[in-house]
Short mmCIF file of C-alpha atoms in Angstrom, two decimals:
data_model
loop_
_atom_site.label_atom_id
_atom_site.label_comp_id
_atom_site.label_asym_id
_atom_site.label_seq_id
_atom_site.Cartn_x
_atom_site.Cartn_y
_atom_site.Cartn_z
CA UNK J 1 4.55 -0.04 3.60
CA UNK J 2 3.85 3.60 2.95
CA UNK J 3 2.49 2.91 -0.52
CA UNK J 4 0.69 -0.25 -1.64
CA UNK J 5 0.18 -1.07 -5.33
CA UNK J 6 -3.31 -2.51 -5.75
CA UNK J 7 -5.95 -3.02 -8.39
CA UNK J 8 -9.20 -1.09 -8.28
CA UNK J 9 -10.99 -4.07 -6.71
CA UNK J 10 -8.62 -4.05 -3.71
CA UNK J 11 -9.30 -0.43 -2.71
CA UNK J 12 -11.78 -1.50 -0.01
CA UNK J 13 -9.24 -3.77 1.66
CA UNK J 14 -6.65 -1.02 1.77
CA UNK J 15 -9.22 1.42 3.15
CA UNK J 16 -9.92 -1.05 5.97
CA UNK J 17 -6.18 -1.19 6.73
CA UNK J 18 -5.98 2.61 6.67
CA UNK J 19 -8.95 3.06 9.04
CA UNK J 20 -7.53 0.47 11.44
CA UNK J 21 -4.11 2.16 11.51
CA UNK J 22 -5.68 5.62 11.92
CA UNK J 23 -7.87 4.48 14.82
CA UNK J 24 -4.94 2.74 16.50
CA UNK J 25 -2.72 5.81 16.11
CA UNK J 26 -5.46 8.13 17.41
CA UNK J 27 -5.81 6.02 20.53
CA UNK J 28 -2.24 4.90 21.23
CA UNK J 29 -0.03 7.44 19.47
CA UNK J 30 1.72 7.52 16.12
CA UNK J 31 2.81 3.88 15.88
CA UNK J 32 1.51 2.37 12.63
CA UNK J 33 2.07 3.51 9.06
CA UNK J 34 -1.15 4.59 7.35
CA UNK J 35 -0.63 3.21 3.84
CA UNK J 36 -1.56 5.03 0.67
CA UNK J 37 -2.86 3.14 -2.35
CA UNK J 38 -1.27 3.27 -5.76
CA UNK J 39 -3.83 2.32 -8.38
CA UNK J 40 -2.66 2.50 -12.00
CA UNK J 41 -4.64 4.67 -14.40
CA UNK J 42 -4.66 1.92 -17.05
CA UNK J 43 -4.96 -1.76 -16.22
CA UNK J 44 -6.34 -1.35 -12.71
CA UNK J 45 -9.15 -3.74 -13.60
CA UNK J 46 -8.44 -6.34 -16.27
CA UNK J 47 -11.66 -7.83 -17.64
CA UNK J 48 -12.60 -11.45 -18.28
CA UNK J 49 -11.94 -12.29 -21.93
CA UNK J 50 -15.30 -14.06 -22.29
CA UNK J 51 -17.39 -11.64 -20.21
CA UNK J 52 -15.83 -8.16 -20.31
CA UNK J 53 -18.44 -6.86 -17.87
CA UNK J 54 -16.71 -8.92 -15.15
CA UNK J 55 -13.13 -8.72 -13.91
CA UNK J 56 -10.64 -11.41 -14.85
CA UNK J 57 -10.35 -13.65 -11.82
CA UNK J 58 -8.80 -16.98 -10.94
CA UNK J 59 -11.65 -17.65 -8.52
CA UNK J 60 -14.76 -16.10 -10.05
CA UNK J 61 -13.92 -15.82 -13.72
CA UNK J 62 -14.40 -18.21 -16.57
CA UNK J 63 -11.66 -20.71 -17.47
CA UNK J 64 -11.43 -19.46 -21.06
CA UNK J 65 -11.68 -15.83 -19.97
CA UNK J 66 -8.77 -15.97 -17.53
CA UNK J 67 -5.10 -16.01 -18.46
CA UNK J 68 -3.06 -17.86 -15.85
CA UNK J 69 0.59 -17.04 -15.21
CA UNK J 70 1.59 -20.62 -16.07
CA UNK J 71 -0.57 -21.00 -19.19
CA UNK J 72 1.33 -22.38 -22.17
CA UNK J 73 1.79 -19.99 -25.13
CA UNK J 74 -0.71 -21.97 -27.23
CA UNK J 75 -3.36 -21.71 -24.52
CA UNK J 76 -2.78 -17.97 -24.17
CA UNK J 77 -3.14 -17.50 -27.94
CA UNK J 78 -6.38 -19.55 -28.01
CA UNK J 79 -7.86 -17.57 -25.12
CA UNK J 80 -7.12 -14.23 -26.74
CA UNK J 81 -8.30 -15.37 -30.17
CA UNK J 82 -11.64 -16.34 -28.58
CA UNK J 83 -11.92 -13.09 -26.61
CA UNK J 84 -15.33 -11.44 -26.87
CA UNK J 85 -15.32 -8.18 -28.82
CA UNK J 86 -18.21 -6.71 -30.82
CA UNK J 87 -19.50 -6.71 -34.39
CA UNK J 88 -17.46 -3.67 -35.43
CA UNK J 89 -13.95 -3.53 -36.81
CA UNK J 90 -12.55 -0.23 -35.50
CA UNK J 91 -9.86 -0.74 -32.84
CA UNK J 92 -10.70 2.06 -30.42
CA UNK J 93 -11.76 2.22 -26.79
CA UNK J 94 -15.29 3.09 -25.83
CA UNK J 95 -18.01 2.33 -23.32
CA UNK J 96 -19.88 0.41 -26.00
CA UNK J 97 -16.74 -1.67 -26.73
CA UNK J 98 -15.76 -3.25 -23.39
CA UNK J 99 -14.03 -6.28 -24.94
CA UNK J 100 -11.96 -4.21 -27.37
CA UNK J 101 -11.17 -1.66 -24.65
CA UNK J 102 -9.96 -4.49 -22.42
CA UNK J 103 -7.64 -5.84 -25.12
CA UNK J 104 -6.25 -2.38 -25.90
CA UNK J 105 -5.57 -1.70 -22.21
CA UNK J 106 -3.91 -5.10 -21.67
CA UNK J 107 -1.62 -4.46 -24.63
CA UNK J 108 -0.86 -0.92 -23.41
CA UNK J 109 0.07 -2.14 -19.93
CA UNK J 110 2.24 -5.00 -21.18
CA UNK J 111 4.06 -2.77 -23.67
CA UNK J 112 4.31 0.15 -21.25
CA UNK J 113 2.62 2.59 -23.62
CA UNK J 114 -0.61 4.57 -23.59
CA UNK J 115 -3.87 3.11 -24.95
CA UNK J 116 -3.83 5.91 -27.54
CA UNK J 117 -0.48 4.61 -28.80
CA UNK J 118 -1.95 1.12 -29.17
CA UNK J 119 -4.93 2.54 -31.07
CA UNK J 120 -2.56 4.38 -33.42
CA UNK J 121 -0.38 1.30 -33.92
CA UNK J 122 -3.41 -0.86 -34.67
CA UNK J 123 -5.05 1.67 -37.02
CA UNK J 124 -3.84 -0.29 -40.06
CA UNK J 125 -4.89 -3.67 -38.67
CA UNK J 126 -7.21 -5.90 -40.66
CA UNK J 127 -9.60 -6.17 -37.73
CA UNK J 128 -9.87 -7.54 -34.25
CA UNK J 129 -7.97 -10.70 -35.18
CA UNK J 130 -4.74 -8.70 -35.53
CA UNK J 131 -5.37 -7.04 -32.17
CA UNK J 132 -6.02 -10.37 -30.46
CA UNK J 133 -2.83 -11.92 -31.84
CA UNK J 134 -0.78 -8.84 -30.87
CA UNK J 135 -2.10 -8.99 -27.30
CA UNK J 136 -1.51 -12.75 -27.06
CA UNK J 137 2.08 -12.40 -28.29
CA UNK J 138 2.82 -9.52 -25.92
CA UNK J 139 1.34 -11.33 -22.91
CA UNK J 140 3.19 -14.54 -23.80
CA UNK J 141 6.49 -12.64 -24.04
CA UNK J 142 5.81 -10.88 -20.72
CA UNK J 143 5.05 -14.14 -18.92
CA UNK J 144 7.95 -16.15 -20.44
CA UNK J 145 10.63 -15.04 -17.93
CA UNK J 146 8.26 -15.61 -15.01
CA UNK J 147 7.42 -19.10 -16.26
CA UNK J 148 11.09 -19.89 -16.82
CA UNK J 149 11.98 -18.76 -13.30
CA UNK J 150 9.07 -20.77 -11.89
CA UNK J 151 10.28 -23.94 -13.60
CA UNK J 152 13.83 -23.37 -12.30
CA UNK J 153 12.62 -22.84 -8.74
CA UNK J 154 10.12 -25.72 -8.75
CA UNK J 155 12.80 -28.05 -10.10
CA UNK J 156 14.69 -28.04 -6.78
CA UNK J 157 12.15 -28.68 -4.02
CA UNK J 158 14.77 -28.67 -1.23
CA UNK J 159 16.14 -25.29 -2.26
CA UNK J 160 12.59 -23.94 -2.50
CA UNK J 161 11.75 -25.08 1.03
CA UNK J 162 14.98 -23.55 2.33
CA UNK J 163 14.19 -20.25 0.61
CA UNK J 164 10.64 -20.24 1.97
CA UNK J 165 11.86 -20.93 5.50
CA UNK J 166 14.47 -18.15 5.26
CA UNK J 167 11.83 -15.74 3.95
CA UNK J 168 9.44 -16.65 6.76
CA UNK J 169 12.17 -16.04 9.34
CA UNK J 170 13.03 -12.68 7.79
CA UNK J 171 9.33 -11.70 7.82
CA UNK J 172 9.00 -12.76 11.47
CA UNK J 173 11.97 -10.57 12.44
CA UNK J 174 10.57 -7.59 10.59
CA UNK J 175 7.08 -8.07 12.02
CA UNK J 176 8.39 -8.56 15.56
CA UNK J 177 9.67 -4.97 15.59
CA UNK J 178 6.22 -3.60 14.68
CA UNK J 179 4.54 -5.99 17.13
CA UNK J 180 6.86 -4.81 19.92
CA UNK J 181 6.00 -1.18 19.07
CA UNK J 182 2.27 -2.00 19.16
CA UNK J 183 2.54 -3.82 22.47
CA UNK J 184 4.58 -1.01 24.01
CA UNK J 185 2.07 1.61 22.82
CA UNK J 186 -0.81 -0.43 24.29
CA UNK J 187 1.06 -1.32 27.47
CA UNK J 188 0.55 -5.07 27.08
CA UNK J 189 2.85 -8.02 26.67
CA UNK J 190 6.41 -8.52 27.80
CA UNK J 191 8.56 -5.47 28.52
CA UNK J 192 11.17 -4.51 25.94
CA UNK J 193 14.74 -5.54 26.59
#
């Protein structure tokens, strides 16, 4: 890939890939693509709902601070209603408002609008409760088609296995071309036919 969409926390991994490709190309000729990262301005690092100083994570985050793709709508609403904010009431972003900033940015990303637009829309809200419900509803609506598709796919295990096998074969064919180019550049492995 020439461009790889990643979150801010994945920048290091992409930089490792870039350095590896650059070193290989410098030694063996222009063979590998040196990928560029595409990190969104808003939503590059979604924060844990219970500890907004940490990123939301399925492995290192808190259970109540992490929204899972397959969470039921009621669970999503509960998690957002319990999200940590601050003692204020003004719905604006700021360094001293990491929880509120996180909620505003999540809503902006899901709706496809700017955080400023969310702040303007929420200006008449009765407080953080309205913001939390708005975010929960937007996230639930965004995840609904994904969850529906998941249930449809998981319902037919044989079709799923067939699709996975076909995808693996397609990936092997695509990768074999690059592997052949790498081997030819290095002068190792079987000769090309």
